[in-house]
Amino acid sequence: MSIPAAAPLFGAEEREAVDRVLRSGMVAQGPEVAAFEEEFSAIVAGRTAVAVNSGTSGLHLALLAMGVGPGDEVIVPSFSFAATANVVALAGATPVFVDIEPGHYCLDPAAVEAAVTPRTAAIMPVHLYGHPADMAAIGAIAQRHGIAVIEDACQAHAAALDGTPVGAFGKTAVFSLYPTKNMTSGEGGMVVTDDPQIARTLRLLRNQGMEKRYENELVGFNVRMTDLHAAIGRVQLRKLAGWTEQRRANAAFLDAGLAGSAVGTPSVAPGARHVYHQYTVRVEPDAVPGGRDGLAERLAARGVGSGVYYPIPIHRLPSFGLALDLPETERAAREVLSLPVHPSLSDADLKSIVEAVVAK
Ligand SMILES: *Cc1c(COP(=O)(O)O)cnc(C)c1O
């Protein structure tokens, strides 16, 4: 592909940071991780950050630290990456899949309300594609029923709603630092919380249940982040604001170029700051020849990468295998197509993307 769908950016600073840690001779979790956590808290309104080895580990630990377990239900969207629901099952609880709202592909608050039962322990909204879920409505439902909110912010670093950054709405929130996300540490995740007790439990669960060496307080994992990964993440965190502005500018260019075309451009909720982890258009079946998949093939023939996130709703994956009626989820799985929006696109790349989409 001459214009790839995603392109992680590593420069001299990342290489120097890794080299610095290698030369120190200490590469496991240490001062770089502590510094990364401290610095990351600045993008989540000062909440405490706990670094782990992936977003998936972070979500799993967040559920366990909040006491979610067997007998509990957790409300999740089915239109997400499988990790969103896998972690609920791994915690021994039951994922309850509900539908999305069609405008931004995030949890539909009315569907959430309808799915609450006496066993509901938590709601896990996903800020899909970098657009914040409707946290005012979801927060109100959670408060009314006395249930917790865990944000899956894995795709939404520095997104915000009415000036509040995502990650500062739920009791806990989790960011992924996988290479294709808006910033990366190689692999990694960051759990954030405003609750010191939960933060302590997260640190224990991350490290075999130990605060003092060989005095294990609970049964834990080894899901620590290394100082090598943290050193990369610290450099990327400094670049995040600039990259985010570039993603937003790229999205504005695509919005303008595709206005009035056969594809539906992404809509942004009032008060929402979209960070365009993905720039996702909706291609209705009869809008273009061959529908969404036909368009993806023509883009590929012109060297423009694209992606379908996600072609199969989680509840229908063989791993869950459920028959549910989630019409907006099914429609999105058939109609969404993500175009390149990453910060390394040139003006010429952006023009080529628009031309490829509108070409007859
Ligand atoms: C990437 C992602 C995850 C998992 O993060 P990893 O770091 O890959 O483990 C979870 N949820 C969503 C919505 C994601 O996009």
Coordinates of C-alpha atoms and ligand atoms in Angstrom, one line a residue:
M1 CA 0.0 0.0 0.0
S2 CA 1.5 3.4 -0.8
I3 CA -0.8 5.0 1.8
P4 CA -1.0 2.6 4.7
A5 CA -4.0 2.5 7.0
A6 CA -1.8 3.1 10.1
A7 CA 1.8 4.0 10.6
P8 CA 3.5 4.1 14.0
L9 CA 6.1 7.0 14.2
F10 CA 9.4 6.4 15.8
G11 CA 12.2 8.9 15.7
A12 CA 15.7 9.6 17.1
E13 CA 14.2 10.5 20.5
E14 CA 12.6 7.0 21.0
R15 CA 15.9 5.3 19.9
E16 CA 17.9 7.5 22.3
A17 CA 15.4 6.8 25.2
V18 CA 15.7 3.0 24.7
D19 CA 19.5 3.3 24.5
R20 CA 19.6 5.3 27.7
V21 CA 17.7 2.5 29.5
L22 CA 19.8 -0.3 28.0
R23 CA 23.0 1.5 29.1
S24 CA 21.6 1.9 32.6
G25 CA 21.6 -2.0 32.8
M26 CA 18.2 -2.0 34.5
V27 CA 15.3 -2.6 32.1
A28 CA 12.5 -4.0 34.2
Q29 CA 9.8 -1.8 35.9
G30 CA 11.6 1.0 37.6
P31 CA 12.1 4.8 37.4
E32 CA 11.0 5.2 33.8
V33 CA 7.7 3.5 34.5
A34 CA 7.2 5.7 37.6
A35 CA 8.0 8.9 35.5
F36 CA 5.7 7.7 32.7
E37 CA 2.8 7.2 35.1
E38 CA 3.4 10.7 36.7
E39 CA 3.5 12.3 33.2
F40 CA 0.5 10.4 31.9
S41 CA -1.7 11.6 34.8
A42 CA -1.5 15.1 33.2
I43 CA -3.8 14.0 30.3
V44 CA -6.4 12.5 32.6
A45 CA -7.0 15.5 34.9
G46 CA -4.4 14.4 37.5
R47 CA -5.8 10.9 38.1
T48 CA -3.4 8.3 39.4
A49 CA -2.0 6.2 36.5
V50 CA -0.8 2.6 36.8
A51 CA 1.2 1.2 33.9
V52 CA 0.8 -2.4 32.7
N53 CA 1.9 -4.5 29.7
S54 CA -1.2 -4.0 27.6
G55 CA -4.6 -2.4 27.4
T56 CA -6.1 -5.9 27.8
S57 CA -4.2 -6.5 31.1
G58 CA -5.3 -3.0 32.2
L59 CA -9.0 -3.7 31.7
H60 CA -8.7 -7.1 33.3
L61 CA -7.0 -5.6 36.4
A62 CA -9.4 -2.7 36.6
L63 CA -12.4 -5.2 36.8
L64 CA -10.6 -7.3 39.4
A65 CA -9.6 -4.2 41.5
M66 CA -13.2 -3.0 41.5
G67 CA -14.3 -6.4 42.8
V68 CA -16.1 -7.6 39.6
G69 CA -16.3 -11.3 39.5
P70 CA -18.4 -14.5 39.2
G71 CA -22.2 -13.8 39.3
D72 CA -21.7 -10.2 38.1
E73 CA -22.8 -8.8 34.8
V74 CA -20.9 -6.0 32.9
I75 CA -22.7 -4.1 30.2
V76 CA -20.5 -3.8 27.1
P77 CA -20.9 -2.8 23.4
S78 CA -20.7 -5.7 21.0
F79 CA -19.3 -3.3 18.4
S80 CA -15.7 -3.1 19.7
F81 CA -12.4 -5.1 19.7
A82 CA -12.9 -8.5 21.4
A83 CA -10.7 -7.5 24.4
T84 CA -13.6 -5.3 25.7
A85 CA -15.6 -8.4 26.4
N86 CA -12.8 -11.0 26.8
V87 CA -11.7 -9.2 30.0
V88 CA -15.2 -9.5 31.5
A89 CA -15.2 -13.2 30.9
L90 CA -11.6 -13.6 32.2
A91 CA -12.7 -11.9 35.4
G92 CA -15.3 -14.6 35.8
A93 CA -18.2 -12.2 35.1
T94 CA -20.8 -12.2 32.2
P95 CA -20.5 -9.6 29.4
V96 CA -24.0 -8.3 28.6
F97 CA -23.9 -7.1 25.0
V98 CA -26.0 -4.1 24.1
D99 CA -26.5 -2.0 20.9
I100 CA -24.8 1.2 19.9
E101 CA -26.2 4.5 18.7
P102 CA -25.6 4.9 15.0
G103 CA -24.2 8.4 15.0
H104 CA -20.9 7.7 16.8
Y105 CA -20.9 3.9 17.1
C106 CA -20.7 4.1 21.0
L107 CA -23.0 2.5 23.6
D108 CA -26.7 3.6 23.3
P109 CA -27.7 4.9 26.7
A110 CA -31.3 3.7 26.2
A111 CA -30.1 0.2 25.5
V112 CA -27.8 0.3 28.6
E113 CA -30.8 1.4 30.8
A114 CA -32.8 -1.5 29.4
A115 CA -30.0 -4.0 30.2
V116 CA -29.5 -3.2 33.9
T117 CA -30.4 -6.0 36.2
P118 CA -29.8 -6.6 40.0
R119 CA -26.6 -8.4 38.9
T120 CA -25.2 -5.5 36.9
A121 CA -21.8 -4.6 38.5
A122 CA -20.5 -2.2 35.9
I123 CA -20.9 -0.5 32.6
M124 CA -18.0 -0.4 30.2
P125 CA -18.4 2.2 27.5
V126 CA -15.9 2.2 24.7
H127 CA -14.8 5.5 23.2
L128 CA -14.7 3.9 19.8
Y129 CA -12.5 5.4 17.0
G130 CA -11.5 8.2 19.4
H131 CA -15.0 9.6 19.9
P132 CA -16.2 9.9 23.5
A133 CA -19.2 7.8 24.4
D134 CA -22.2 9.7 25.9
M135 CA -20.8 9.8 29.4
A136 CA -23.4 12.2 30.8
A137 CA -26.2 9.8 30.1
I138 CA -24.2 6.7 31.0
G139 CA -23.0 8.3 34.2
A140 CA -26.5 9.2 35.2
I141 CA -27.7 5.6 34.6
A142 CA -24.8 4.3 36.7
Q143 CA -25.5 6.7 39.5
R144 CA -29.2 5.9 39.6
H145 CA -28.6 2.2 39.9
G146 CA -25.4 2.4 42.0
I147 CA -23.2 0.7 39.5
A148 CA -19.6 1.4 38.5
V149 CA -18.3 2.8 35.2
I150 CA -15.1 1.5 33.6
E151 CA -14.1 3.4 30.5
D152 CA -12.4 1.5 27.7
A153 CA -10.4 4.5 26.5
C154 CA -8.0 2.3 24.5
Q155 CA -8.6 4.3 21.3
A156 CA -9.2 7.7 22.8
H157 CA -6.0 9.3 24.3
A158 CA -6.8 13.0 24.8
A159 CA -10.4 12.9 23.6
A160 CA -12.7 15.0 25.7
L161 CA -16.4 15.8 26.4
D162 CA -17.4 19.3 27.5
G163 CA -13.8 20.0 28.4
T164 CA -13.3 16.9 30.6
P165 CA -10.8 14.4 29.2
V166 CA -11.9 10.8 28.7
G167 CA -10.4 8.7 31.5
A168 CA -11.8 11.2 34.1
F169 CA -15.4 10.0 34.0
G170 CA -15.4 6.4 35.3
K171 CA -14.1 5.0 38.6
T172 CA -11.4 3.6 36.4
A173 CA -10.4 3.9 32.7
V174 CA -7.9 2.1 30.5
F175 CA -5.7 3.3 27.6
S176 CA -3.9 1.0 25.2
L177 CA -0.3 1.8 24.1
Y178 CA -0.3 -0.7 21.2
P179 CA 1.6 0.4 18.1
T180 CA -1.4 1.4 16.0
K181 CA -3.0 3.5 18.7
N182 CA -2.6 7.3 18.8
M183 CA 0.5 6.8 20.9
T184 CA 2.5 3.7 21.7
S185 CA 5.1 2.2 24.1
G186 CA 5.6 -0.8 21.9
E187 CA 3.0 -2.7 23.8
G188 CA 1.5 -1.4 27.0
G189 CA -1.5 -0.1 28.8
M190 CA -2.3 2.6 31.4
V191 CA -5.1 2.2 34.0
V192 CA -6.2 5.5 35.6
T193 CA -8.4 6.0 38.7
D194 CA -9.2 8.6 41.3
D195 CA -9.4 6.0 44.1
P196 CA -6.2 5.5 46.1
Q197 CA -7.4 2.0 47.3
I198 CA -8.1 0.9 43.7
A199 CA -4.7 2.3 42.6
R200 CA -3.0 0.2 45.4
T201 CA -4.9 -2.9 44.4
L202 CA -3.9 -2.4 40.7
R203 CA -0.2 -2.1 41.7
L204 CA -0.5 -5.3 43.8
L205 CA -2.3 -7.3 41.0
R206 CA 0.3 -6.1 38.5
N207 CA 3.2 -7.5 40.5
Q208 CA 2.3 -10.9 42.0
G209 CA 0.3 -9.3 44.8
M210 CA 3.5 -7.9 46.3
E211 CA 4.2 -4.5 47.7
K212 CA 7.0 -5.7 49.9
R213 CA 9.1 -8.4 48.2
Y214 CA 8.1 -11.9 49.2
E215 CA 5.2 -10.7 51.3
N216 CA 2.4 -11.4 48.8
E217 CA -0.9 -9.9 50.0
L218 CA -3.1 -11.4 47.3
V219 CA -3.0 -13.6 44.2
G220 CA -1.6 -11.5 41.4
F221 CA -0.1 -11.5 37.9
N222 CA 3.1 -10.4 36.3
V223 CA 1.7 -7.7 33.9
R224 CA 4.4 -5.1 34.6
M225 CA 5.5 -2.6 32.0
T226 CA 9.3 -2.6 31.4
D227 CA 11.4 0.6 31.7
L228 CA 12.3 0.1 28.0
H229 CA 8.6 0.4 27.0
A230 CA 8.0 3.3 29.4
A231 CA 11.0 5.2 28.0
I232 CA 9.4 5.0 24.5
G233 CA 6.0 5.9 25.9
R234 CA 7.3 9.0 27.6
V235 CA 8.7 10.3 24.3
Q236 CA 5.5 9.5 22.5
L237 CA 3.4 11.2 25.2
R238 CA 5.3 14.5 24.5
K239 CA 4.3 14.2 20.9
L240 CA 0.7 13.2 21.5
A241 CA -0.8 16.8 21.5
G242 CA 0.8 17.6 18.1
W243 CA -0.1 14.3 16.6
T244 CA -3.7 14.7 17.8
E245 CA -4.0 18.2 16.2
Q246 CA -2.6 16.7 13.0
R247 CA -5.2 13.8 13.1
R248 CA -8.0 16.4 13.6
A249 CA -6.7 18.6 10.8
N250 CA -6.5 15.5 8.5
A251 CA -10.0 14.6 9.5
A252 CA -11.2 18.1 8.7
F253 CA -9.6 17.8 5.2
L254 CA -11.3 14.5 4.6
D255 CA -14.7 15.9 5.9
A256 CA -14.5 18.8 3.4
G257 CA -13.4 16.6 0.5
L258 CA -16.0 13.9 1.1
A259 CA -18.9 16.2 1.9
G260 CA -21.8 15.4 -0.5
S261 CA -20.1 12.2 -1.7
A262 CA -21.7 8.8 -1.5
V263 CA -20.1 7.9 1.9
G264 CA -21.2 9.2 5.2
T265 CA -18.5 11.2 7.0
P266 CA -18.1 10.8 10.8
S267 CA -20.3 13.0 13.0
V268 CA -19.2 14.6 16.2
A269 CA -21.5 15.0 19.2
P270 CA -21.9 18.5 20.6
G271 CA -19.2 19.2 23.1
A272 CA -17.1 16.2 22.0
R273 CA -13.5 16.4 21.1
H274 CA -12.9 13.5 18.6
V275 CA -9.2 12.4 18.3
Y276 CA -9.7 10.2 15.2
H277 CA -8.0 7.1 16.2
Q278 CA -9.9 6.0 13.1
Y279 CA -11.6 8.2 10.5
T280 CA -14.6 5.9 9.8
V281 CA -17.1 6.5 7.0
R282 CA -20.4 4.7 6.6
V283 CA -21.0 3.1 3.2
E284 CA -24.6 2.0 2.8
P285 CA -25.1 -1.1 0.6
D286 CA -26.4 0.7 -2.5
A287 CA -24.3 3.9 -2.1
V288 CA -21.5 2.7 -4.3
P289 CA -20.9 -0.3 -6.6
G290 CA -20.2 -3.4 -4.5
G291 CA -21.0 -1.5 -1.3
R292 CA -18.4 -1.1 1.4
D293 CA -16.3 -4.0 0.4
G294 CA -16.3 -2.9 -3.3
L295 CA -15.1 0.5 -2.2
A296 CA -12.3 -1.0 -0.1
E297 CA -11.1 -3.1 -3.1
R298 CA -11.0 0.0 -5.4
L299 CA -9.1 1.9 -2.7
A300 CA -6.6 -0.9 -2.5
A301 CA -6.1 -0.9 -6.3
R302 CA -5.2 2.8 -6.0
G303 CA -2.7 2.1 -3.2
V304 CA -5.0 3.5 -0.4
G305 CA -5.1 1.3 2.7
S306 CA -8.4 1.0 4.6
G307 CA -9.7 -1.2 7.4
V308 CA -13.0 -2.6 8.7
Y309 CA -13.2 -2.2 12.5
Y310 CA -15.0 -4.5 13.3
P311 CA -16.5 -6.9 10.7
I312 CA -18.0 -9.4 13.2
P313 CA -19.8 -8.1 16.3
I314 CA -18.1 -9.6 19.5
H315 CA -21.3 -11.6 20.5
R316 CA -21.2 -13.5 17.2
L317 CA -17.5 -14.4 17.4
P318 CA -16.9 -18.2 17.9
S319 CA -15.5 -17.3 21.3
F320 CA -18.9 -16.1 22.5
G321 CA -21.3 -17.5 19.9
L322 CA -24.4 -15.7 21.0
A323 CA -27.6 -15.0 18.9
L324 CA -28.7 -11.5 19.9
D325 CA -30.8 -8.8 18.2
L326 CA -28.5 -5.8 17.9
P327 CA -29.5 -4.1 14.7
E328 CA -27.3 -1.0 14.8
T329 CA -24.3 -3.2 15.7
E330 CA -25.0 -5.5 12.7
R331 CA -25.5 -2.5 10.3
A332 CA -22.3 -0.9 11.5
A333 CA -20.3 -4.1 11.0
R334 CA -21.6 -4.2 7.4
E335 CA -21.2 -0.5 6.5
V336 CA -18.1 1.0 8.3
L337 CA -14.8 1.6 6.5
S338 CA -11.8 3.4 8.2
L339 CA -9.6 5.6 5.9
P340 CA -6.1 6.6 6.7
V341 CA -6.0 9.6 9.1
H342 CA -2.6 9.1 10.9
P343 CA -0.3 12.1 11.4
S344 CA 2.3 11.1 8.8
L345 CA 0.0 11.6 5.9
S346 CA 1.1 14.3 3.4
D347 CA -1.2 16.8 1.7
A348 CA -0.8 14.8 -1.5
D349 CA -1.8 11.6 0.4
L350 CA -4.9 13.3 1.7
K351 CA -5.9 14.4 -1.8
S352 CA -5.3 10.9 -3.1
I353 CA -7.5 9.4 -0.4
V354 CA -10.4 11.8 -1.3
E355 CA -9.9 11.2 -5.1
A356 CA -9.9 7.4 -4.6
V357 CA -13.1 7.5 -2.5
V358 CA -15.1 9.8 -4.9
A359 CA -13.7 8.1 -8.1
K360 CA -16.4 6.5 -10.3
Ligands
LIG1 C1 -6.6 -2.0 21.5 C2 -7.9 -2.1 22.3 C3 -7.9 -2.9 23.4 C4 -6.8 -3.8 23.9 O1 -5.6 -3.1 24.0 P1 -4.2 -3.9 23.9 O2 -3.2 -3.0 24.3 O3 -4.1 -4.3 22.4 O4 -4.3 -5.1 24.8 C5 -9.1 -3.0 24.1 N1 -10.2 -2.3 23.7 C6 -10.2 -1.5 22.6 C7 -11.4 -0.8 22.2 C8 -9.0 -1.5 21.8 O5 -9.1 -0.8 20.7

